[in-house]
mmCIF file of C-alpha atoms in Angstrom:
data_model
loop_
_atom_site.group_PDB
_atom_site.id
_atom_site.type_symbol
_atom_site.label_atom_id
_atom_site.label_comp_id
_atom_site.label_asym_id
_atom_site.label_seq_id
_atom_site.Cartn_x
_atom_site.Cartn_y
_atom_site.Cartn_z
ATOM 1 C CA UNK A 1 138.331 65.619 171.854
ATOM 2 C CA UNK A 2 140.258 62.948 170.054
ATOM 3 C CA UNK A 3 137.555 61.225 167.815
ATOM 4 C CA UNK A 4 137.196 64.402 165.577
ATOM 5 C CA UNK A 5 140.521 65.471 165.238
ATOM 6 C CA UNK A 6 141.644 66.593 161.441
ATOM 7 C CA UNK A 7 145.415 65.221 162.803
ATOM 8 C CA UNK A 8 144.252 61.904 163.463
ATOM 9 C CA UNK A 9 146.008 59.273 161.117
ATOM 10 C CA UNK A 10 143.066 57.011 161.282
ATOM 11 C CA UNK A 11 140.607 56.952 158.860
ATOM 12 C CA UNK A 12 137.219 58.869 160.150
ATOM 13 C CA UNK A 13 134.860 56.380 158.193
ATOM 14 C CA UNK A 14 133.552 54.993 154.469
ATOM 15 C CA UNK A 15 133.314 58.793 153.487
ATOM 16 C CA UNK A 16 137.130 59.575 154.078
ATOM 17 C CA UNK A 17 137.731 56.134 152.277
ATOM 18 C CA UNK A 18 136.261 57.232 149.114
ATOM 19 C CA UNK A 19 137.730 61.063 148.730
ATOM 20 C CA UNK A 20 140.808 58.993 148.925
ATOM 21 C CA UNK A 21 140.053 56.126 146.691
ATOM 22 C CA UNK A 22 140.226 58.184 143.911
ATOM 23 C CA UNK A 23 143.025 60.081 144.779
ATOM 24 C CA UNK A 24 144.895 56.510 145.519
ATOM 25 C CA UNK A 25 147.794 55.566 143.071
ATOM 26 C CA UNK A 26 147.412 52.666 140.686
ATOM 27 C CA UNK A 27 150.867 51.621 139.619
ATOM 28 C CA UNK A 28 154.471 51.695 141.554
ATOM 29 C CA UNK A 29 155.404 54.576 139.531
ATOM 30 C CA UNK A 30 152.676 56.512 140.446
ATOM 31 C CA UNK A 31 153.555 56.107 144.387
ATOM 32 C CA UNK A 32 155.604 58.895 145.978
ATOM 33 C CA UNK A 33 157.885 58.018 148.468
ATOM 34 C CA UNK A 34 159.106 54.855 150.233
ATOM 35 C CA UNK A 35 161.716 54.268 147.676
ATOM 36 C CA UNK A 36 163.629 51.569 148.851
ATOM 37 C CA UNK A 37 160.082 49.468 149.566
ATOM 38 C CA UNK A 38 158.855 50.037 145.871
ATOM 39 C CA UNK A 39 162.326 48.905 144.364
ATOM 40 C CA UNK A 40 162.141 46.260 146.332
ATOM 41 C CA UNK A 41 158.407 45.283 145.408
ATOM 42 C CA UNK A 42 158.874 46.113 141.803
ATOM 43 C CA UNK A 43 161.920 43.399 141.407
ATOM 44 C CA UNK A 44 159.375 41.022 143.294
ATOM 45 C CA UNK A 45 156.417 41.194 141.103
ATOM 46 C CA UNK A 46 158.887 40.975 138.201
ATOM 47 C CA UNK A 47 160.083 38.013 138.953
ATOM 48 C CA UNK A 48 157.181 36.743 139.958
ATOM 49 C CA UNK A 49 155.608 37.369 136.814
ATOM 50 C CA UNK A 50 158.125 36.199 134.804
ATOM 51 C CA UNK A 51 158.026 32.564 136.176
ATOM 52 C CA UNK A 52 153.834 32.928 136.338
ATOM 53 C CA UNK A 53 153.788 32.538 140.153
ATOM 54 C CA UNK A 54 152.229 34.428 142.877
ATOM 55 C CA UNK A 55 154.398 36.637 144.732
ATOM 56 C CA UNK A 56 155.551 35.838 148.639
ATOM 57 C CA UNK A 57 152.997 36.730 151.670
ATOM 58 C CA UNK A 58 153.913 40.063 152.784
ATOM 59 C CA UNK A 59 154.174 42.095 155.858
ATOM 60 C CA UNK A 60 153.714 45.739 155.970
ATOM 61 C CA UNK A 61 154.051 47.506 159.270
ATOM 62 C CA UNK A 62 154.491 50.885 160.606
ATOM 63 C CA UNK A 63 151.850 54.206 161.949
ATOM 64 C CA UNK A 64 148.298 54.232 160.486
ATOM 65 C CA UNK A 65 148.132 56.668 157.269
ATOM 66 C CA UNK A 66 151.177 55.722 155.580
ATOM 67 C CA UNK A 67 149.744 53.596 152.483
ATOM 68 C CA UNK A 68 149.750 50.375 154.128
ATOM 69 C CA UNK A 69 146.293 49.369 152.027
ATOM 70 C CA UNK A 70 147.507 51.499 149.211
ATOM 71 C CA UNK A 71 150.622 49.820 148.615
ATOM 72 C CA UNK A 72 148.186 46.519 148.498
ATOM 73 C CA UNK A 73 145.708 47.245 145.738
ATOM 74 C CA UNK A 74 149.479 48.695 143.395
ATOM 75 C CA UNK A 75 150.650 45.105 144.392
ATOM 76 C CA UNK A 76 147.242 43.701 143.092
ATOM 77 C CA UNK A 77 147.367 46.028 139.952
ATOM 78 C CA UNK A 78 151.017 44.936 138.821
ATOM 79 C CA UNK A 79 149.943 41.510 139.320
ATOM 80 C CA UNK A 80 146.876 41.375 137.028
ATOM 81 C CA UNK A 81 145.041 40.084 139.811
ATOM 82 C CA UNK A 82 141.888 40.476 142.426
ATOM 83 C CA UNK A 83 142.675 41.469 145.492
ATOM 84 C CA UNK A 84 139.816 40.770 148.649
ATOM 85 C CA UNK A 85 139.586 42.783 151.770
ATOM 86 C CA UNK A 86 139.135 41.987 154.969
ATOM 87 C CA UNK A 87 140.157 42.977 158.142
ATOM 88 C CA UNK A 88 141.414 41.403 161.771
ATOM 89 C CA UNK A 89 138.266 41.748 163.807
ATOM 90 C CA UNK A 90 136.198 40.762 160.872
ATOM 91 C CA UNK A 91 137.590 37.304 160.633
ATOM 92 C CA UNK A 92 136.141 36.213 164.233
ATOM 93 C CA UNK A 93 135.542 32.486 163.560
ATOM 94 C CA UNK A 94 137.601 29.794 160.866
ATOM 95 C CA UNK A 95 134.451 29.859 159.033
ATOM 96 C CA UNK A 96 134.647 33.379 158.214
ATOM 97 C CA UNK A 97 138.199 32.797 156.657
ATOM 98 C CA UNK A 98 136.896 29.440 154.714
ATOM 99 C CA UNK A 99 134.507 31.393 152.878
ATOM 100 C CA UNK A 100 136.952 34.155 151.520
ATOM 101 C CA UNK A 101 139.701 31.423 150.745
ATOM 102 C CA UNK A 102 137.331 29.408 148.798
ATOM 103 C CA UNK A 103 137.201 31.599 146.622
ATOM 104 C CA UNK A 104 140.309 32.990 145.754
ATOM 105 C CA UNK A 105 141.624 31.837 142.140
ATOM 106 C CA UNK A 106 145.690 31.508 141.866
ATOM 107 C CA UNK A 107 147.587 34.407 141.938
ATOM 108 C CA UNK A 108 145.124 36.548 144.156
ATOM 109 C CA UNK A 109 145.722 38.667 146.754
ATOM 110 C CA UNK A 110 143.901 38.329 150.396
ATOM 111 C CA UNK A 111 144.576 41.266 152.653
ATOM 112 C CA UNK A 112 144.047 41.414 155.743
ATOM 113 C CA UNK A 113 143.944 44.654 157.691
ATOM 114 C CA UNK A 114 144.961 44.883 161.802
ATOM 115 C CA UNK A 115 146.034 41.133 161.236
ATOM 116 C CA UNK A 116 147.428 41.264 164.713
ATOM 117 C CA UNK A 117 143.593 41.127 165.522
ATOM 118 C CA UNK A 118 143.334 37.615 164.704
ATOM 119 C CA UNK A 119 141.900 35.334 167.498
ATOM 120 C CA UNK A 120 144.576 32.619 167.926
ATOM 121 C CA UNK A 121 142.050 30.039 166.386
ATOM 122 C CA UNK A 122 142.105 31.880 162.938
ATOM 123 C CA UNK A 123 145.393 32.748 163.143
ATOM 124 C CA UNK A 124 146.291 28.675 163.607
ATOM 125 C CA UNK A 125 143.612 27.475 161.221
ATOM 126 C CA UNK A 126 145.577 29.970 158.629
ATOM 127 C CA UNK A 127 149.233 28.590 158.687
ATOM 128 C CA UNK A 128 148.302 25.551 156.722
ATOM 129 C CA UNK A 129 146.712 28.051 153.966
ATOM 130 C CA UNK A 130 150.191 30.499 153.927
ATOM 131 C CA UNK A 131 152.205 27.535 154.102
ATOM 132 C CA UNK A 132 150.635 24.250 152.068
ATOM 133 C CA UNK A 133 147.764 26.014 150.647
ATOM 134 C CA UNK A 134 145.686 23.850 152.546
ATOM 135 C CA UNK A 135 143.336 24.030 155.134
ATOM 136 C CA UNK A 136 141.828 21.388 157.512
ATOM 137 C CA UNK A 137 137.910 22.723 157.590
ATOM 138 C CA UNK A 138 135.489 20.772 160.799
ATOM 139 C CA UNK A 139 132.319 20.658 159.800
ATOM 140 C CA UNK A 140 128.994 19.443 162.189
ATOM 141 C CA UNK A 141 130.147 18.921 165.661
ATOM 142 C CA UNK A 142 130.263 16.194 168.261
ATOM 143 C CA UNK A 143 129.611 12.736 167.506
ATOM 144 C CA UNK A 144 129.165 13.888 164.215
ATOM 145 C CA UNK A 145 131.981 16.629 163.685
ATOM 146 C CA UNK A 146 134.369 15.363 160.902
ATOM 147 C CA UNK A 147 137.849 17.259 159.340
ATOM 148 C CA UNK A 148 137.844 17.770 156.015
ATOM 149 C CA UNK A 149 141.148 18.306 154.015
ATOM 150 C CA UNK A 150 140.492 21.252 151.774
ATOM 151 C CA UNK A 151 142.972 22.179 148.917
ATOM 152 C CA UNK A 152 143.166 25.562 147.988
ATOM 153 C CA UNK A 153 145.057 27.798 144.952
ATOM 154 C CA UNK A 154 147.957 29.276 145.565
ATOM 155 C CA UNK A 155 147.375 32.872 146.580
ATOM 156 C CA UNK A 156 149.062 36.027 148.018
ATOM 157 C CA UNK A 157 148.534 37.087 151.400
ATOM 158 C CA UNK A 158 148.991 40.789 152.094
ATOM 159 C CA UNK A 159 148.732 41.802 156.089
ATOM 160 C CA UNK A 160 148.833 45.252 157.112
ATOM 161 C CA UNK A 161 149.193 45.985 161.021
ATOM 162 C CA UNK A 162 150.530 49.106 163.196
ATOM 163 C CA UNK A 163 151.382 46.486 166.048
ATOM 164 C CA UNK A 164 154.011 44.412 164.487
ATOM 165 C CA UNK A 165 154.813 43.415 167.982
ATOM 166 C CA UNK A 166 151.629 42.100 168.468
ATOM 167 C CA UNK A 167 152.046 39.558 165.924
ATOM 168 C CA UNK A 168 152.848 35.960 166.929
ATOM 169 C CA UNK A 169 156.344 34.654 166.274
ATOM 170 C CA UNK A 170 154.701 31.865 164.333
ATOM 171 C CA UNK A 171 152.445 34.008 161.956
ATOM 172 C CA UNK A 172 155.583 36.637 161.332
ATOM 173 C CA UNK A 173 158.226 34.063 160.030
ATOM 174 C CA UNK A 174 155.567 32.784 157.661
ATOM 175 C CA UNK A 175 155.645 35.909 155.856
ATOM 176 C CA UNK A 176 158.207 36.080 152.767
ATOM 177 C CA UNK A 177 158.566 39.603 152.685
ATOM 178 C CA UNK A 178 158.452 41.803 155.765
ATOM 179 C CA UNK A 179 158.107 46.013 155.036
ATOM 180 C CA UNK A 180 158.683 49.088 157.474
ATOM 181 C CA UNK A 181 156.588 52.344 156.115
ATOM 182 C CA UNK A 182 158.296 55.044 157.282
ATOM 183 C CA UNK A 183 157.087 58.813 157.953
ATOM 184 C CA UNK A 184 157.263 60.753 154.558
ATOM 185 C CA UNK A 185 159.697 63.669 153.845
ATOM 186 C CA UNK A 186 158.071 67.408 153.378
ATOM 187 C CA UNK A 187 159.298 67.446 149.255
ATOM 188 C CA UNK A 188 157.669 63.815 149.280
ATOM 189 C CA UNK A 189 154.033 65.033 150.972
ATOM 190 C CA UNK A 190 154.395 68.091 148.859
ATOM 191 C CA UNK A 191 154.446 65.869 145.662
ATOM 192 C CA UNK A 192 151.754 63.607 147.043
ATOM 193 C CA UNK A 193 149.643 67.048 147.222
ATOM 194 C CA UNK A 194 150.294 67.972 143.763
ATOM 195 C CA UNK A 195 148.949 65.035 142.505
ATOM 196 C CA UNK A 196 146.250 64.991 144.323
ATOM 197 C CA UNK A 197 145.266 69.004 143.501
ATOM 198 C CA UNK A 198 145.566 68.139 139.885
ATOM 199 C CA UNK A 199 143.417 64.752 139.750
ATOM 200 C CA UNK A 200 140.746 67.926 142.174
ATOM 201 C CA UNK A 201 141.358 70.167 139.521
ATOM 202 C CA UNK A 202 142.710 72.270 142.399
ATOM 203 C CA UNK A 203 144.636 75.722 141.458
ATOM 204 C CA UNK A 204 147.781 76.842 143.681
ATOM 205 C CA UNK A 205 150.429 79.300 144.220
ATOM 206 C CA UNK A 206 154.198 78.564 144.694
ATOM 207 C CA UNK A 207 154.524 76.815 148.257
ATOM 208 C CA UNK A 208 150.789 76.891 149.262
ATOM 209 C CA UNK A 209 150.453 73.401 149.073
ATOM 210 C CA UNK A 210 153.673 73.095 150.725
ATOM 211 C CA UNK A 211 152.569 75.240 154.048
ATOM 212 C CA UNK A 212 149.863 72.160 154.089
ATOM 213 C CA UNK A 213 152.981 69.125 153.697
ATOM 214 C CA UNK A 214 154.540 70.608 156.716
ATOM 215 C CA UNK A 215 151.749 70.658 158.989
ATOM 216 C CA UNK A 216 150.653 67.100 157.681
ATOM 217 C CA UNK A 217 152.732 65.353 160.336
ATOM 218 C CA UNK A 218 154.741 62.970 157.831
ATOM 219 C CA UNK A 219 151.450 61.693 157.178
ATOM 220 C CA UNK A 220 149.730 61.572 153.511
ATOM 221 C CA UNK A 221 145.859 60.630 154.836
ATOM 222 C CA UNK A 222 146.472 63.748 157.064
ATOM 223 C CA UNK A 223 147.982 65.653 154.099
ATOM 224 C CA UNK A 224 144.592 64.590 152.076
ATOM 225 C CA UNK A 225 142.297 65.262 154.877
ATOM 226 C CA UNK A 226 143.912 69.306 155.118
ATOM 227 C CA UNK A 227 144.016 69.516 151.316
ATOM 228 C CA UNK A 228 140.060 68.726 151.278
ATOM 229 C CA UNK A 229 139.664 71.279 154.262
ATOM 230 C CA UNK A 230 141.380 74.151 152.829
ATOM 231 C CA UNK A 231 139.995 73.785 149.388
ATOM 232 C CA UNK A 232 136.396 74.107 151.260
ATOM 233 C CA UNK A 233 137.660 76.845 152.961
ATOM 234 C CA UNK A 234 138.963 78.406 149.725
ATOM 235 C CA UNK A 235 135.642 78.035 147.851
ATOM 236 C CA UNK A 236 133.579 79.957 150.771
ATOM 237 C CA UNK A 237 136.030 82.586 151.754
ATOM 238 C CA UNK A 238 138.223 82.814 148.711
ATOM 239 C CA UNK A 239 138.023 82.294 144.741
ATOM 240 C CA UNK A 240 138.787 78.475 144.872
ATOM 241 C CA UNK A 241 142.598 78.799 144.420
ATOM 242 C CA UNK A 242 144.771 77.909 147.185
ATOM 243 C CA UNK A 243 146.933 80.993 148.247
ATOM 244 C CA UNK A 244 149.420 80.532 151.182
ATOM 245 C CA UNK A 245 147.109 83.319 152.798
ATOM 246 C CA UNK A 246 143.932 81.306 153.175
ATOM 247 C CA UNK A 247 145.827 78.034 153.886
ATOM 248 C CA UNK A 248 147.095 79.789 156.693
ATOM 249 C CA UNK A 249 143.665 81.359 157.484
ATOM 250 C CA UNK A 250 141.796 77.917 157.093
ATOM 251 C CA UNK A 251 144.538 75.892 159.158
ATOM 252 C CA UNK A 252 144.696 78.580 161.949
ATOM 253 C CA UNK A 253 140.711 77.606 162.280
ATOM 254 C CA UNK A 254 141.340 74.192 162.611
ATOM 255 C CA UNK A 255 144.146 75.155 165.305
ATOM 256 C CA UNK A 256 146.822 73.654 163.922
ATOM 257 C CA UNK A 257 150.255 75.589 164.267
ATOM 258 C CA UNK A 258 152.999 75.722 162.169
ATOM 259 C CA UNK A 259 154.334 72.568 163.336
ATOM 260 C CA UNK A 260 151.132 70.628 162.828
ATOM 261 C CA UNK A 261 150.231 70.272 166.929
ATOM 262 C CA UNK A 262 146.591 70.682 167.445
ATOM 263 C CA UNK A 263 144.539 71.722 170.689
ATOM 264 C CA UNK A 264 145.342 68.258 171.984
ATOM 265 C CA UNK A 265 149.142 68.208 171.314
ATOM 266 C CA UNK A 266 149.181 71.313 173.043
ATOM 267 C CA UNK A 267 146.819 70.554 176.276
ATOM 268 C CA UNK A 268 149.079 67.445 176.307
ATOM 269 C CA UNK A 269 152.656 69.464 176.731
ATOM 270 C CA UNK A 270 151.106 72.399 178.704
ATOM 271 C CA UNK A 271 150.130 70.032 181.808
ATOM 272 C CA UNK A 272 153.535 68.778 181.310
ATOM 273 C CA UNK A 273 154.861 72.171 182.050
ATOM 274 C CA UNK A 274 152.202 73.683 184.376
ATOM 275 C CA UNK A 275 150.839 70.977 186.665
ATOM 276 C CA UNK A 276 153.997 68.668 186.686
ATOM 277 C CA UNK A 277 156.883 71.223 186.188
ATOM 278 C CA UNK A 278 157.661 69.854 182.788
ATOM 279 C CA UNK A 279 157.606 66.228 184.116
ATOM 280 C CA UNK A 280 158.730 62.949 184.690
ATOM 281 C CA UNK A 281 154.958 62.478 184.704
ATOM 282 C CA UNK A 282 153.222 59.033 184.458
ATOM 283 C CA UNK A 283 151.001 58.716 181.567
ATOM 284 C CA UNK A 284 148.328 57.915 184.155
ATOM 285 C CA UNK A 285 148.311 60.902 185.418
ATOM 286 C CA UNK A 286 148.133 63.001 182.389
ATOM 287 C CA UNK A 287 145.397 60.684 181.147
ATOM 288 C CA UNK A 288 143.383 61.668 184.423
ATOM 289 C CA UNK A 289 144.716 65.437 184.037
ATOM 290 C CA UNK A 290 143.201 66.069 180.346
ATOM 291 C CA UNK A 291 139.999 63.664 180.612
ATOM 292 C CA UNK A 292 141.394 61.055 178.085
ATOM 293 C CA UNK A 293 142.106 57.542 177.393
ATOM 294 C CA UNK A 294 145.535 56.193 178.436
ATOM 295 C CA UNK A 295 145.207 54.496 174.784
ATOM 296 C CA UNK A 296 144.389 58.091 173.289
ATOM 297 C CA UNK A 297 147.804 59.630 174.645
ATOM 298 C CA UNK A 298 150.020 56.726 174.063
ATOM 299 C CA UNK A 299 148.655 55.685 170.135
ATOM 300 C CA UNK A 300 147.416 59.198 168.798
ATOM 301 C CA UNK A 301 149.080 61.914 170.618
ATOM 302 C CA UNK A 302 152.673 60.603 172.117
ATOM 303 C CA UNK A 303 154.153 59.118 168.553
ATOM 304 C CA UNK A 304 154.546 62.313 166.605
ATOM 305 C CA UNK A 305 155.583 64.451 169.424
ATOM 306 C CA UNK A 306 158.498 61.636 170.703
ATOM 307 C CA UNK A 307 159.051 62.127 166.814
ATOM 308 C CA UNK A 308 159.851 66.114 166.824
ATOM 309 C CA UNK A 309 161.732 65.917 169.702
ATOM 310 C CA UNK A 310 159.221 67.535 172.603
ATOM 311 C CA UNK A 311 158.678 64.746 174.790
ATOM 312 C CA UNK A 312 161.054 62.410 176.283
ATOM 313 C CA UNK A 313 160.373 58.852 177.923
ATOM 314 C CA UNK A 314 161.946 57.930 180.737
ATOM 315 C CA UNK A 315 161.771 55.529 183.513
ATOM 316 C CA UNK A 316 160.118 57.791 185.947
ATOM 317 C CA UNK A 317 157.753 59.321 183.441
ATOM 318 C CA UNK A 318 157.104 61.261 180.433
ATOM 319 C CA UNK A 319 159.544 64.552 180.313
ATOM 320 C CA UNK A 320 158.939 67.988 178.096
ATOM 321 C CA UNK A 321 162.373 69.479 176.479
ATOM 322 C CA UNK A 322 163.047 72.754 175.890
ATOM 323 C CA UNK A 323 162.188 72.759 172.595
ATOM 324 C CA UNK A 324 158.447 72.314 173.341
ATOM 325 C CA UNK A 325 158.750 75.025 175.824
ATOM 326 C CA UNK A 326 160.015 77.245 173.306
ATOM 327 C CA UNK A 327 157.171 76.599 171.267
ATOM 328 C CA UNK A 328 154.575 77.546 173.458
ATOM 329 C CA UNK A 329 156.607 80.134 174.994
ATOM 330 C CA UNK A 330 156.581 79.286 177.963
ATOM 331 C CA UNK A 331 159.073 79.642 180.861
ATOM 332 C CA UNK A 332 160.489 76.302 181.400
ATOM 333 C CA UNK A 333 159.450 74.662 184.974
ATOM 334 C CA UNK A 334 158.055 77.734 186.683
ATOM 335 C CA UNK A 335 154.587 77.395 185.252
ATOM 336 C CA UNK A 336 154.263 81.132 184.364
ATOM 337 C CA UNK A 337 153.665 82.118 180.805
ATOM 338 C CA UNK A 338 156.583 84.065 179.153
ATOM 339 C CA UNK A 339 155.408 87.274 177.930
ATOM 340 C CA UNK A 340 155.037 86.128 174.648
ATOM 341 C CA UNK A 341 151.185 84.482 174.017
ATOM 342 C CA UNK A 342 150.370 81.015 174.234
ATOM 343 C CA UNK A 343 149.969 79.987 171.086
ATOM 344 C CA UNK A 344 146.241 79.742 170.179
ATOM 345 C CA UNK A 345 144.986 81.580 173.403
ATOM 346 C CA UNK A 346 141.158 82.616 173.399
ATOM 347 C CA UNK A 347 142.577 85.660 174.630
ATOM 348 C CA UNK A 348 144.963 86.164 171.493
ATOM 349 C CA UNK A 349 143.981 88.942 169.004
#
């Protein structure tokens, strides 16, 4: 149930990647929200170019969907400079890393995505390169395995993780600039959605594209992701312009409520309330009551629901609060359905 959902903040693949390449921003000013982070960056890469050096290895952190890889290729784009991708899992082996650092040129950018992926051989044979910009580089093996000292340029690197926790006490500190994304505002995703109507030549009505903001989860990859949906939707059942009637028509066939919870968030808080009388419930449990990963609950389901307020963590267990009941209308520990619907029943008109 999880791998296709439109709610996921993950990317779904190279196809999703390239709808939003060229709705991605190119310059600071052109980013929408995370204020304090861009005034922060922009007196950064001032300075930096101002004295002709590269700018400080940075550190973004925070949920999956928030710009994270975005914010890299503006900092690239200020600069003047390449930037080369990579990713965590990619970088298995030091050779792997040798070959991309040989040939960065000063003032580059390396970013590395899920850095807290490294294998703790990579991430050791990299401190050398963040710090010196050197690296010590065995080549042959054995009786005939010998170190070489290899000097490289003085480059940027840009890590991206949603683990920051994960990362090594070591490879954090060596980072000169360390960045929390946060969840985005509704007036912030609405903006976001704007642009990215006009760049689709997209036609709206007054708060249509909003309707979509608030359902996006605080998210702007979600917010994309809807935006493509409902335009489809608007092309086949409508004239092409997005109306607040067929946004609500093409999200209510995706399931997705006016609070953005999908079939999953729901299924998720309803055997909270019917099979464990609205908890403390181990996520175990609930993993084996809805036939899903532990991982699934905890990474794509749990965060934005902790965020609204409709599930509580406790010692004992995962609780529901009355808020969620309300929402599904449900009577609160008795397991009996109020006699308003269930929102989303089959059996709803």
């Amino acid at each position: 149930m999880a791998i296709d959902r439109v709610l996921s903040a993950d990317s779904t693949g190279r196809q999703e990647e390239s709808f939003n390449l060229a709705l991605r921003p190119r310059t600071l000013g052109e980013c929408i929200g995370q204020s304090n982070i861009k005034e922060k960056l922009s007196i950064a890469i001032t300075a930096a170019c101002r004295r002709a050096e590269p700018l400080d290895h940075i550190l973004f952190y925070g949920p999956p969907g928030l710009g994270k890889t975005t914010l890299a290729h503006v900092i690239a784009n200020e600069m003047g400079t390449t930037i080369r991708v990579s990713s965590g899992p990619a970088l298995a082996k030091q050779g792997d890393v040798m070959g991309m650092l040989s040939n960065v040129n000063t003032g580059d950018i390396l970013f590395i995505d899920e850095i807290h992926r490294l294998s703790a051989p990579v991430e050791e044979f990299i401190y050398p390169a963040m710090e010196d910009f050197k690296v010590d580089f065995t080549v042959d093996s054995g009786l005939h395995a010998k170190t070489i000292n290899f000097p490289l340029k003085r480059f940027t690197l840009i890590g991206a993780t949603t683990r920051a926790g994960l990362l090594s006490a070591p490879l954090r500190g060596r980072f000169g600039m360390i960045h929390h994304l946060e969840f985005y505002q509704i007036d912030e995703l609405t903006e976001i959605l704007i642009r990215s109507a006009r760049l689709l030549e997209l036609q709206s009505v007054d708060h249509a594209l909003e309707m979509i903001a608030s359902r996006s989860r605080g998210t702007p990859r979600i917010a994309n992701r809807l935006l493509k949906r409902v335009r489809d939707y608007a092309q086949v059942k409508g004239t092409g312009k997005l109306t607040t009637q067929i946004v609500e028509q093409a999200l209510r066939m995706e399931r997705i409520d006016s609070l953005g919870l999908d079939d999953l968030d729901r299924a998720f808080l309803k055997a909270l309330i019917k099979v464990y009388d609205g908890g403390p419930a181990g996520i175990e449990a609930l993993a084996a009551t809805l036939g899903e990963e532990r991982d699934t609950l905890e990474d794509v389901v749990e965060p934005y629901l902790l965020q609204i307020g409709f599930v509580r963590r406790t010692k004992r267990g995962r609780e529901v609060t009355p808020a969620a009941m309300e929402h599904l209308g449900l009577l609160p520990r008795t397991g009996k359905k109020s006699q308003q619907e269930t929102l989303f029943d089959e059996s709803s008109p």
